Amino acid sequence: ERGDDAVLEYTAKFDKVELSHQSLVLTPAELPWPELAPATKAAIDTAFDNLSKFHSAQIRDTLKVETMPGIECSRIARPIERVGLYVPGGTAVLPSTALMLGVPAKLAGCTEIVLSTPPRPDTGAVCPEVLYCAKKCGVTSILLAGGAQAVAAMAYGTQRVPKVDKICGPGNQFVT
């Protein structure tokens, strides 16, 4: 009901970061590539390539079986149009979670990929490693919020946060 106002309130309360309505949701394509240490960038690129290779091998053509004369049954794989990816970031930076969720979404052909992650407490910004992964995975929106408020925002949508059809993430006692 309160949408973005509620997300901002709970982000300030739990993540200890005051954000504005304008900074709540980012468009990765409009942001510059973050500067990362060469070793960090190389590690993320290698993980991205390995995950892409693995998940690409799982893509299958439509399966068609004629079960009896004139009767054909099919299995068709279609991407979920809008997905939410929950990437925790409270006590640890988890670009690996961004990759493990983002690569399959990209390869599946999801048209809208919303990644939520808590803002950095020191800057209120997205973690550079997670932003790098988001850009590589074709994420369309980044919600700077964590916890239950992020999950609720993606599940129901707000003024700025797109509603998604499915939310994926590692989960724990606070976000399951």
mmCIF file with all atom_site columns, C-alpha atoms in Angstrom:
data_model
loop_
_atom_site.group_PDB
_atom_site.id
_atom_site.type_symbol
_atom_site.label_atom_id
_atom_site.label_alt_id
_atom_site.label_comp_id
_atom_site.label_asym_id
_atom_site.label_entity_id
_atom_site.label_seq_id
_atom_site.pdbx_PDB_ins_code
_atom_site.Cartn_x
_atom_site.Cartn_y
_atom_site.Cartn_z
_atom_site.occupancy
_atom_site.B_iso_or_equiv
_atom_site.pdbx_formal_charge
_atom_site.auth_seq_id
_atom_site.auth_comp_id
_atom_site.auth_asym_id
_atom_site.auth_atom_id
_atom_site.pdbx_PDB_model_num
ATOM 1   C CA . GLU A 1 1   ? 0.000  0.000   0.000   1.00 0.00 ? 1   GLU A CA 1
ATOM 2   C CA . ARG A 1 2   ? 2.801  2.444   0.875   1.00 0.00 ? 2   ARG A CA 1
ATOM 3   C CA . GLY A 1 3   ? 5.103  1.096   -1.844  1.00 0.00 ? 3   GLY A CA 1
ATOM 4   C CA . ASP A 1 4   ? 8.403  2.912   -2.217  1.00 0.00 ? 4   ASP A CA 1
ATOM 5   C CA . ASP A 1 5   ? 7.875  4.887   1.005   1.00 0.00 ? 5   ASP A CA 1
ATOM 6   C CA . ALA A 1 6   ? 7.709  1.646   3.003   1.00 0.00 ? 6   ALA A CA 1
ATOM 7   C CA . VAL A 1 7   ? 10.781 0.205   1.275   1.00 0.00 ? 7   VAL A CA 1
ATOM 8   C CA . LEU A 1 8   ? 12.733 3.387   2.021   1.00 0.00 ? 8   LEU A CA 1
ATOM 9   C CA . GLU A 1 9   ? 11.566 3.401   5.648   1.00 0.00 ? 9   GLU A CA 1
ATOM 10  C CA . TYR A 1 10  ? 12.568 -0.218  6.289   1.00 0.00 ? 10  TYR A CA 1
ATOM 11  C CA . THR A 1 11  ? 15.862 0.187   4.419   1.00 0.00 ? 11  THR A CA 1
ATOM 12  C CA . ALA A 1 12  ? 16.711 3.096   6.721   1.00 0.00 ? 12  ALA A CA 1
ATOM 13  C CA . LYS A 1 13  ? 15.616 1.113   9.777   1.00 0.00 ? 13  LYS A CA 1
ATOM 14  C CA . PHE A 1 14  ? 17.327 -2.214  9.031   1.00 0.00 ? 14  PHE A CA 1
ATOM 15  C CA . ASP A 1 15  ? 20.147 -1.377  6.609   1.00 0.00 ? 15  ASP A CA 1
ATOM 16  C CA . LYS A 1 16  ? 20.923 1.980   8.260   1.00 0.00 ? 16  LYS A CA 1
ATOM 17  C CA . VAL A 1 17  ? 20.997 3.782   4.894   1.00 0.00 ? 17  VAL A CA 1
ATOM 18  C CA . GLU A 1 18  ? 18.846 6.789   3.948   1.00 0.00 ? 18  GLU A CA 1
ATOM 19  C CA . LEU A 1 19  ? 17.991 6.619   0.237   1.00 0.00 ? 19  LEU A CA 1
ATOM 20  C CA . SER A 1 20  ? 15.904 8.913   -1.935  1.00 0.00 ? 20  SER A CA 1
ATOM 21  C CA . HIS A 1 21  ? 13.087 7.804   -4.211  1.00 0.00 ? 21  HIS A CA 1
ATOM 22  C CA . GLN A 1 22  ? 15.397 8.469   -7.175  1.00 0.00 ? 22  GLN A CA 1
ATOM 23  C CA . SER A 1 23  ? 18.222 6.288   -5.830  1.00 0.00 ? 23  SER A CA 1
ATOM 24  C CA . LEU A 1 24  ? 16.032 3.332   -4.797  1.00 0.00 ? 24  LEU A CA 1
ATOM 25  C CA . VAL A 1 25  ? 15.998 1.653   -8.220  1.00 0.00 ? 25  VAL A CA 1
ATOM 26  C CA . LEU A 1 26  ? 18.920 1.804   -10.646 1.00 0.00 ? 26  LEU A CA 1
ATOM 27  C CA . THR A 1 27  ? 19.140 0.884   -14.327 1.00 0.00 ? 27  THR A CA 1
ATOM 28  C CA . PRO A 1 28  ? 22.459 -0.970  -14.772 1.00 0.00 ? 28  PRO A CA 1
ATOM 29  C CA . ALA A 1 29  ? 22.641 -0.219  -18.509 1.00 0.00 ? 29  ALA A CA 1
ATOM 30  C CA . GLU A 1 30  ? 22.755 3.500   -17.661 1.00 0.00 ? 30  GLU A CA 1
ATOM 31  C CA . LEU A 1 31  ? 25.590 3.091   -15.146 1.00 0.00 ? 31  LEU A CA 1
ATOM 32  C CA . PRO A 1 32  ? 29.282 2.941   -16.041 1.00 0.00 ? 32  PRO A CA 1
ATOM 33  C CA . TRP A 1 33  ? 31.131 -0.327  -15.609 1.00 0.00 ? 33  TRP A CA 1
ATOM 34  C CA . PRO A 1 34  ? 32.584 -0.298  -12.083 1.00 0.00 ? 34  PRO A CA 1
ATOM 35  C CA . GLU A 1 35  ? 36.312 -0.253  -11.551 1.00 0.00 ? 35  GLU A CA 1
ATOM 36  C CA . LEU A 1 36  ? 37.473 -3.545  -10.079 1.00 0.00 ? 36  LEU A CA 1
ATOM 37  C CA . ALA A 1 37  ? 40.867 -4.992  -9.313  1.00 0.00 ? 37  ALA A CA 1
ATOM 38  C CA . PRO A 1 38  ? 42.078 -6.956  -12.350 1.00 0.00 ? 38  PRO A CA 1
ATOM 39  C CA . ALA A 1 39  ? 42.155 -10.219 -10.368 1.00 0.00 ? 39  ALA A CA 1
ATOM 40  C CA . THR A 1 40  ? 38.577 -9.693  -9.162  1.00 0.00 ? 40  THR A CA 1
ATOM 41  C CA . LYS A 1 41  ? 37.341 -8.906  -12.669 1.00 0.00 ? 41  LYS A CA 1
ATOM 42  C CA . ALA A 1 42  ? 39.154 -11.959 -14.069 1.00 0.00 ? 42  ALA A CA 1
ATOM 43  C CA . ALA A 1 43  ? 37.653 -14.232 -11.389 1.00 0.00 ? 43  ALA A CA 1
ATOM 44  C CA . ILE A 1 44  ? 34.122 -12.948 -12.075 1.00 0.00 ? 44  ILE A CA 1
ATOM 45  C CA . ASP A 1 45  ? 34.621 -13.282 -15.845 1.00 0.00 ? 45  ASP A CA 1
ATOM 46  C CA . THR A 1 46  ? 35.830 -16.867 -15.440 1.00 0.00 ? 46  THR A CA 1
ATOM 47  C CA . ALA A 1 47  ? 32.883 -17.754 -13.209 1.00 0.00 ? 47  ALA A CA 1
ATOM 48  C CA . PHE A 1 48  ? 30.472 -16.110 -15.684 1.00 0.00 ? 48  PHE A CA 1
ATOM 49  C CA . ASP A 1 49  ? 31.953 -18.122 -18.574 1.00 0.00 ? 49  ASP A CA 1
ATOM 50  C CA . ASN A 1 50  ? 31.828 -21.391 -16.611 1.00 0.00 ? 50  ASN A CA 1
ATOM 51  C CA . LEU A 1 51  ? 28.234 -20.841 -15.477 1.00 0.00 ? 51  LEU A CA 1
ATOM 52  C CA . SER A 1 52  ? 27.211 -19.857 -19.010 1.00 0.00 ? 52  SER A CA 1
ATOM 53  C CA . LYS A 1 53  ? 28.765 -23.013 -20.440 1.00 0.00 ? 53  LYS A CA 1
ATOM 54  C CA . PHE A 1 54  ? 27.062 -25.214 -17.838 1.00 0.00 ? 54  PHE A CA 1
ATOM 55  C CA . HIS A 1 55  ? 23.616 -23.645 -18.135 1.00 0.00 ? 55  HIS A CA 1
ATOM 56  C CA . SER A 1 56  ? 23.777 -23.425 -21.933 1.00 0.00 ? 56  SER A CA 1
ATOM 57  C CA . ALA A 1 57  ? 24.167 -27.198 -22.011 1.00 0.00 ? 57  ALA A CA 1
ATOM 58  C CA . GLN A 1 58  ? 20.782 -27.518 -20.288 1.00 0.00 ? 58  GLN A CA 1
ATOM 59  C CA . ILE A 1 59  ? 18.859 -25.661 -23.004 1.00 0.00 ? 59  ILE A CA 1
ATOM 60  C CA . ARG A 1 60  ? 16.734 -28.103 -24.939 1.00 0.00 ? 60  ARG A CA 1
ATOM 61  C CA . ASP A 1 61  ? 14.672 -27.870 -28.091 1.00 0.00 ? 61  ASP A CA 1
ATOM 62  C CA . THR A 1 62  ? 10.963 -28.560 -27.936 1.00 0.00 ? 62  THR A CA 1
ATOM 63  C CA . LEU A 1 63  ? 10.306 -32.239 -27.308 1.00 0.00 ? 63  LEU A CA 1
ATOM 64  C CA . LYS A 1 64  ? 7.607  -33.776 -29.520 1.00 0.00 ? 64  LYS A CA 1
ATOM 65  C CA . VAL A 1 65  ? 6.353  -37.333 -29.134 1.00 0.00 ? 65  VAL A CA 1
ATOM 66  C CA . GLU A 1 66  ? 3.611  -38.998 -31.155 1.00 0.00 ? 66  GLU A CA 1
ATOM 67  C CA . THR A 1 67  ? 1.946  -41.111 -28.479 1.00 0.00 ? 67  THR A CA 1
ATOM 68  C CA . MET A 1 68  ? -0.477 -42.709 -30.930 1.00 0.00 ? 68  MET A CA 1
ATOM 69  C CA . PRO A 1 69  ? -1.358 -42.082 -34.571 1.00 0.00 ? 69  PRO A CA 1
ATOM 70  C CA . GLY A 1 70  ? -2.414 -38.444 -34.933 1.00 0.00 ? 70  GLY A CA 1
ATOM 71  C CA . ILE A 1 71  ? -1.748 -37.532 -31.287 1.00 0.00 ? 71  ILE A CA 1
ATOM 72  C CA . GLU A 1 72  ? 1.380  -35.506 -30.586 1.00 0.00 ? 72  GLU A CA 1
ATOM 73  C CA . CYS A 1 73  ? 2.461  -34.410 -27.125 1.00 0.00 ? 73  CYS A CA 1
ATOM 74  C CA . SER A 1 74  ? 5.013  -31.652 -26.631 1.00 0.00 ? 74  SER A CA 1
ATOM 75  C CA . ARG A 1 75  ? 7.187  -30.226 -23.913 1.00 0.00 ? 75  ARG A CA 1
ATOM 76  C CA . ILE A 1 76  ? 7.963  -26.583 -24.535 1.00 0.00 ? 76  ILE A CA 1
ATOM 77  C CA . ALA A 1 77  ? 10.369 -24.566 -22.400 1.00 0.00 ? 77  ALA A CA 1
ATOM 78  C CA . ARG A 1 78  ? 9.466  -20.891 -22.061 1.00 0.00 ? 78  ARG A CA 1
ATOM 79  C CA . PRO A 1 79  ? 11.262 -18.306 -19.958 1.00 0.00 ? 79  PRO A CA 1
ATOM 80  C CA . ILE A 1 80  ? 9.560  -16.673 -17.022 1.00 0.00 ? 80  ILE A CA 1
ATOM 81  C CA . GLU A 1 81  ? 9.068  -13.137 -18.298 1.00 0.00 ? 81  GLU A CA 1
ATOM 82  C CA . ARG A 1 82  ? 9.873  -11.185 -15.121 1.00 0.00 ? 82  ARG A CA 1
ATOM 83  C CA . VAL A 1 83  ? 12.164 -12.564 -12.409 1.00 0.00 ? 83  VAL A CA 1
ATOM 84  C CA . GLY A 1 84  ? 13.527 -11.160 -9.173  1.00 0.00 ? 84  GLY A CA 1
ATOM 85  C CA . LEU A 1 85  ? 16.984 -12.085 -7.926  1.00 0.00 ? 85  LEU A CA 1
ATOM 86  C CA . TYR A 1 86  ? 17.692 -11.611 -4.236  1.00 0.00 ? 86  TYR A CA 1
ATOM 87  C CA . VAL A 1 87  ? 21.405 -11.039 -3.578  1.00 0.00 ? 87  VAL A CA 1
ATOM 88  C CA . PRO A 1 88  ? 22.244 -10.623 0.123   1.00 0.00 ? 88  PRO A CA 1
ATOM 89  C CA . GLY A 1 89  ? 24.938 -8.160  1.027   1.00 0.00 ? 89  GLY A CA 1
ATOM 90  C CA . GLY A 1 90  ? 24.721 -7.388  4.718   1.00 0.00 ? 90  GLY A CA 1
ATOM 91  C CA . THR A 1 91  ? 27.888 -8.878  6.206   1.00 0.00 ? 91  THR A CA 1
ATOM 92  C CA . ALA A 1 92  ? 29.469 -10.253 3.025   1.00 0.00 ? 92  ALA A CA 1
ATOM 93  C CA . VAL A 1 93  ? 29.646 -9.294  -0.622  1.00 0.00 ? 93  VAL A CA 1
ATOM 94  C CA . LEU A 1 94  ? 28.100 -12.065 -2.735  1.00 0.00 ? 94  LEU A CA 1
ATOM 95  C CA . PRO A 1 95  ? 28.748 -11.506 -6.441  1.00 0.00 ? 95  PRO A CA 1
ATOM 96  C CA . SER A 1 96  ? 28.664 -15.295 -6.811  1.00 0.00 ? 96  SER A CA 1
ATOM 97  C CA . THR A 1 97  ? 24.958 -15.261 -5.935  1.00 0.00 ? 97  THR A CA 1
ATOM 98  C CA . ALA A 1 98  ? 24.357 -12.558 -8.547  1.00 0.00 ? 98  ALA A CA 1
ATOM 99  C CA . LEU A 1 99  ? 26.040 -14.772 -11.152 1.00 0.00 ? 99  LEU A CA 1
ATOM 100 C CA . MET A 1 100 ? 24.416 -18.044 -10.105 1.00 0.00 ? 100 MET A CA 1
ATOM 101 C CA . LEU A 1 101 ? 20.971 -16.440 -10.365 1.00 0.00 ? 101 LEU A CA 1
ATOM 102 C CA . GLY A 1 102 ? 21.624 -14.011 -13.207 1.00 0.00 ? 102 GLY A CA 1
ATOM 103 C CA . VAL A 1 103 ? 23.299 -16.287 -15.759 1.00 0.00 ? 103 VAL A CA 1
ATOM 104 C CA . PRO A 1 104 ? 20.385 -18.780 -15.948 1.00 0.00 ? 104 PRO A CA 1
ATOM 105 C CA . ALA A 1 105 ? 17.879 -15.893 -16.152 1.00 0.00 ? 105 ALA A CA 1
ATOM 106 C CA . LYS A 1 106 ? 19.808 -14.332 -19.026 1.00 0.00 ? 106 LYS A CA 1
ATOM 107 C CA . LEU A 1 107 ? 20.223 -17.619 -20.901 1.00 0.00 ? 107 LEU A CA 1
ATOM 108 C CA . ALA A 1 108 ? 16.559 -18.514 -20.394 1.00 0.00 ? 108 ALA A CA 1
ATOM 109 C CA . GLY A 1 109 ? 15.573 -15.281 -22.109 1.00 0.00 ? 109 GLY A CA 1
ATOM 110 C CA . CYS A 1 110 ? 13.830 -13.547 -19.209 1.00 0.00 ? 110 CYS A CA 1
ATOM 111 C CA . THR A 1 111 ? 12.873 -10.088 -20.481 1.00 0.00 ? 111 THR A CA 1
ATOM 112 C CA . GLU A 1 112 ? 12.889 -8.318  -17.123 1.00 0.00 ? 112 GLU A CA 1
ATOM 113 C CA . ILE A 1 113 ? 15.467 -9.195  -14.472 1.00 0.00 ? 113 ILE A CA 1
ATOM 114 C CA . VAL A 1 114 ? 15.233 -7.281  -11.193 1.00 0.00 ? 114 VAL A CA 1
ATOM 115 C CA . LEU A 1 115 ? 18.118 -7.746  -8.757  1.00 0.00 ? 115 LEU A CA 1
ATOM 116 C CA . SER A 1 116 ? 17.678 -6.619  -5.155  1.00 0.00 ? 116 SER A CA 1
ATOM 117 C CA . THR A 1 117 ? 20.637 -6.135  -2.873  1.00 0.00 ? 117 THR A CA 1
ATOM 118 C CA . PRO A 1 118 ? 21.146 -4.009  0.228   1.00 0.00 ? 118 PRO A CA 1
ATOM 119 C CA . PRO A 1 119 ? 22.908 -0.690  -0.313  1.00 0.00 ? 119 PRO A CA 1
ATOM 120 C CA . ARG A 1 120 ? 26.430 -0.337  1.040   1.00 0.00 ? 120 ARG A CA 1
ATOM 121 C CA . PRO A 1 121 ? 26.229 1.181   4.515   1.00 0.00 ? 121 PRO A CA 1
ATOM 122 C CA . ASP A 1 122 ? 29.180 3.498   3.856   1.00 0.00 ? 122 ASP A CA 1
ATOM 123 C CA . THR A 1 123 ? 28.015 4.956   0.509   1.00 0.00 ? 123 THR A CA 1
ATOM 124 C CA . GLY A 1 124 ? 24.398 3.916   -0.028  1.00 0.00 ? 124 GLY A CA 1
ATOM 125 C CA . ALA A 1 125 ? 25.484 2.545   -3.409  1.00 0.00 ? 125 ALA A CA 1
ATOM 126 C CA . VAL A 1 126 ? 25.405 -0.909  -4.940  1.00 0.00 ? 126 VAL A CA 1
ATOM 127 C CA . CYS A 1 127 ? 28.494 -3.027  -4.290  1.00 0.00 ? 127 CYS A CA 1
ATOM 128 C CA . PRO A 1 128 ? 30.775 -2.664  -7.365  1.00 0.00 ? 128 PRO A CA 1
ATOM 129 C CA . GLU A 1 129 ? 31.270 -6.443  -7.727  1.00 0.00 ? 129 GLU A CA 1
ATOM 130 C CA . VAL A 1 130 ? 27.504 -7.049  -7.712  1.00 0.00 ? 130 VAL A CA 1
ATOM 131 C CA . LEU A 1 131 ? 26.990 -4.211  -10.215 1.00 0.00 ? 131 LEU A CA 1
ATOM 132 C CA . TYR A 1 132 ? 29.608 -5.746  -12.503 1.00 0.00 ? 132 TYR A CA 1
ATOM 133 C CA . CYS A 1 133 ? 27.807 -9.102  -12.355 1.00 0.00 ? 133 CYS A CA 1
ATOM 134 C CA . ALA A 1 134 ? 24.431 -7.443  -12.909 1.00 0.00 ? 134 ALA A CA 1
ATOM 135 C CA . LYS A 1 135 ? 25.670 -5.711  -16.045 1.00 0.00 ? 135 LYS A CA 1
ATOM 136 C CA . LYS A 1 136 ? 27.192 -8.956  -17.393 1.00 0.00 ? 136 LYS A CA 1
ATOM 137 C CA . CYS A 1 137 ? 23.911 -10.823 -16.745 1.00 0.00 ? 137 CYS A CA 1
ATOM 138 C CA . GLY A 1 138 ? 21.675 -8.254  -18.423 1.00 0.00 ? 138 GLY A CA 1
ATOM 139 C CA . VAL A 1 139 ? 19.878 -7.211  -15.241 1.00 0.00 ? 139 VAL A CA 1
ATOM 140 C CA . THR A 1 140 ? 17.302 -4.544  -16.122 1.00 0.00 ? 140 THR A CA 1
ATOM 141 C CA . SER A 1 141 ? 16.787 -3.010  -12.650 1.00 0.00 ? 141 SER A CA 1
ATOM 142 C CA . ILE A 1 142 ? 18.647 -2.989  -9.342  1.00 0.00 ? 142 ILE A CA 1
ATOM 143 C CA . LEU A 1 143 ? 16.604 -2.419  -6.190  1.00 0.00 ? 143 LEU A CA 1
ATOM 144 C CA . LEU A 1 144 ? 18.825 -1.051  -3.420  1.00 0.00 ? 144 LEU A CA 1
ATOM 145 C CA . ALA A 1 145 ? 17.103 -2.852  -0.577  1.00 0.00 ? 145 ALA A CA 1
ATOM 146 C CA . GLY A 1 146 ? 17.488 -6.104  1.279   1.00 0.00 ? 146 GLY A CA 1
ATOM 147 C CA . GLY A 1 147 ? 15.410 -8.281  3.558   1.00 0.00 ? 147 GLY A CA 1
ATOM 148 C CA . ALA A 1 148 ? 11.671 -8.708  3.613   1.00 0.00 ? 148 ALA A CA 1
ATOM 149 C CA . GLN A 1 149 ? 11.015 -5.231  2.197   1.00 0.00 ? 149 GLN A CA 1
ATOM 150 C CA . ALA A 1 150 ? 12.949 -6.112  -0.973  1.00 0.00 ? 150 ALA A CA 1
ATOM 151 C CA . VAL A 1 151 ? 11.154 -9.421  -1.408  1.00 0.00 ? 151 VAL A CA 1
ATOM 152 C CA . ALA A 1 152 ? 7.766  -7.757  -0.855  1.00 0.00 ? 152 ALA A CA 1
ATOM 153 C CA . ALA A 1 153 ? 8.591  -4.938  -3.288  1.00 0.00 ? 153 ALA A CA 1
ATOM 154 C CA . MET A 1 154 ? 9.463  -7.423  -6.039  1.00 0.00 ? 154 MET A CA 1
ATOM 155 C CA . ALA A 1 155 ? 6.491  -9.671  -5.265  1.00 0.00 ? 155 ALA A CA 1
ATOM 156 C CA . TYR A 1 156 ? 3.874  -6.916  -5.338  1.00 0.00 ? 156 TYR A CA 1
ATOM 157 C CA . GLY A 1 157 ? 5.603  -4.124  -7.246  1.00 0.00 ? 157 GLY A CA 1
ATOM 158 C CA . THR A 1 158 ? 5.792  -0.495  -6.128  1.00 0.00 ? 158 THR A CA 1
ATOM 159 C CA . GLN A 1 159 ? 5.849  2.855   -7.856  1.00 0.00 ? 159 GLN A CA 1
ATOM 160 C CA . ARG A 1 160 ? 9.449  2.211   -8.994  1.00 0.00 ? 160 ARG A CA 1
ATOM 161 C CA . VAL A 1 161 ? 10.006 -1.507  -8.439  1.00 0.00 ? 161 VAL A CA 1
ATOM 162 C CA . PRO A 1 162 ? 8.643  -3.768  -11.185 1.00 0.00 ? 162 PRO A CA 1
ATOM 163 C CA . LYS A 1 163 ? 6.430  -6.660  -10.047 1.00 0.00 ? 163 LYS A CA 1
ATOM 164 C CA . VAL A 1 164 ? 8.044  -9.993  -10.881 1.00 0.00 ? 164 VAL A CA 1
ATOM 165 C CA . ASP A 1 165 ? 6.578  -13.444 -11.494 1.00 0.00 ? 165 ASP A CA 1
ATOM 166 C CA . LYS A 1 166 ? 9.180  -15.426 -9.540  1.00 0.00 ? 166 LYS A CA 1
ATOM 167 C CA . ILE A 1 167 ? 11.832 -14.568 -6.954  1.00 0.00 ? 167 ILE A CA 1
ATOM 168 C CA . CYS A 1 168 ? 15.016 -16.597 -6.563  1.00 0.00 ? 168 CYS A CA 1
ATOM 169 C CA . GLY A 1 169 ? 17.713 -16.306 -3.941  1.00 0.00 ? 169 GLY A CA 1
ATOM 170 C CA . PRO A 1 170 ? 19.622 -18.148 -1.258  1.00 0.00 ? 170 PRO A CA 1
ATOM 171 C CA . GLY A 1 171 ? 17.261 -17.290 1.599   1.00 0.00 ? 171 GLY A CA 1
ATOM 172 C CA . ASN A 1 172 ? 17.719 -17.500 5.335   1.00 0.00 ? 172 ASN A CA 1
ATOM 173 C CA . GLN A 1 173 ? 15.561 -16.984 8.415   1.00 0.00 ? 173 GLN A CA 1
ATOM 174 C CA . PHE A 1 174 ? 15.029 -13.317 7.459   1.00 0.00 ? 174 PHE A CA 1
ATOM 175 C CA . VAL A 1 175 ? 14.027 -13.651 3.798   1.00 0.00 ? 175 VAL A CA 1
ATOM 176 C CA . THR A 1 176 ? 12.483 -17.100 3.314   1.00 0.00 ? 176 THR A CA 1
#
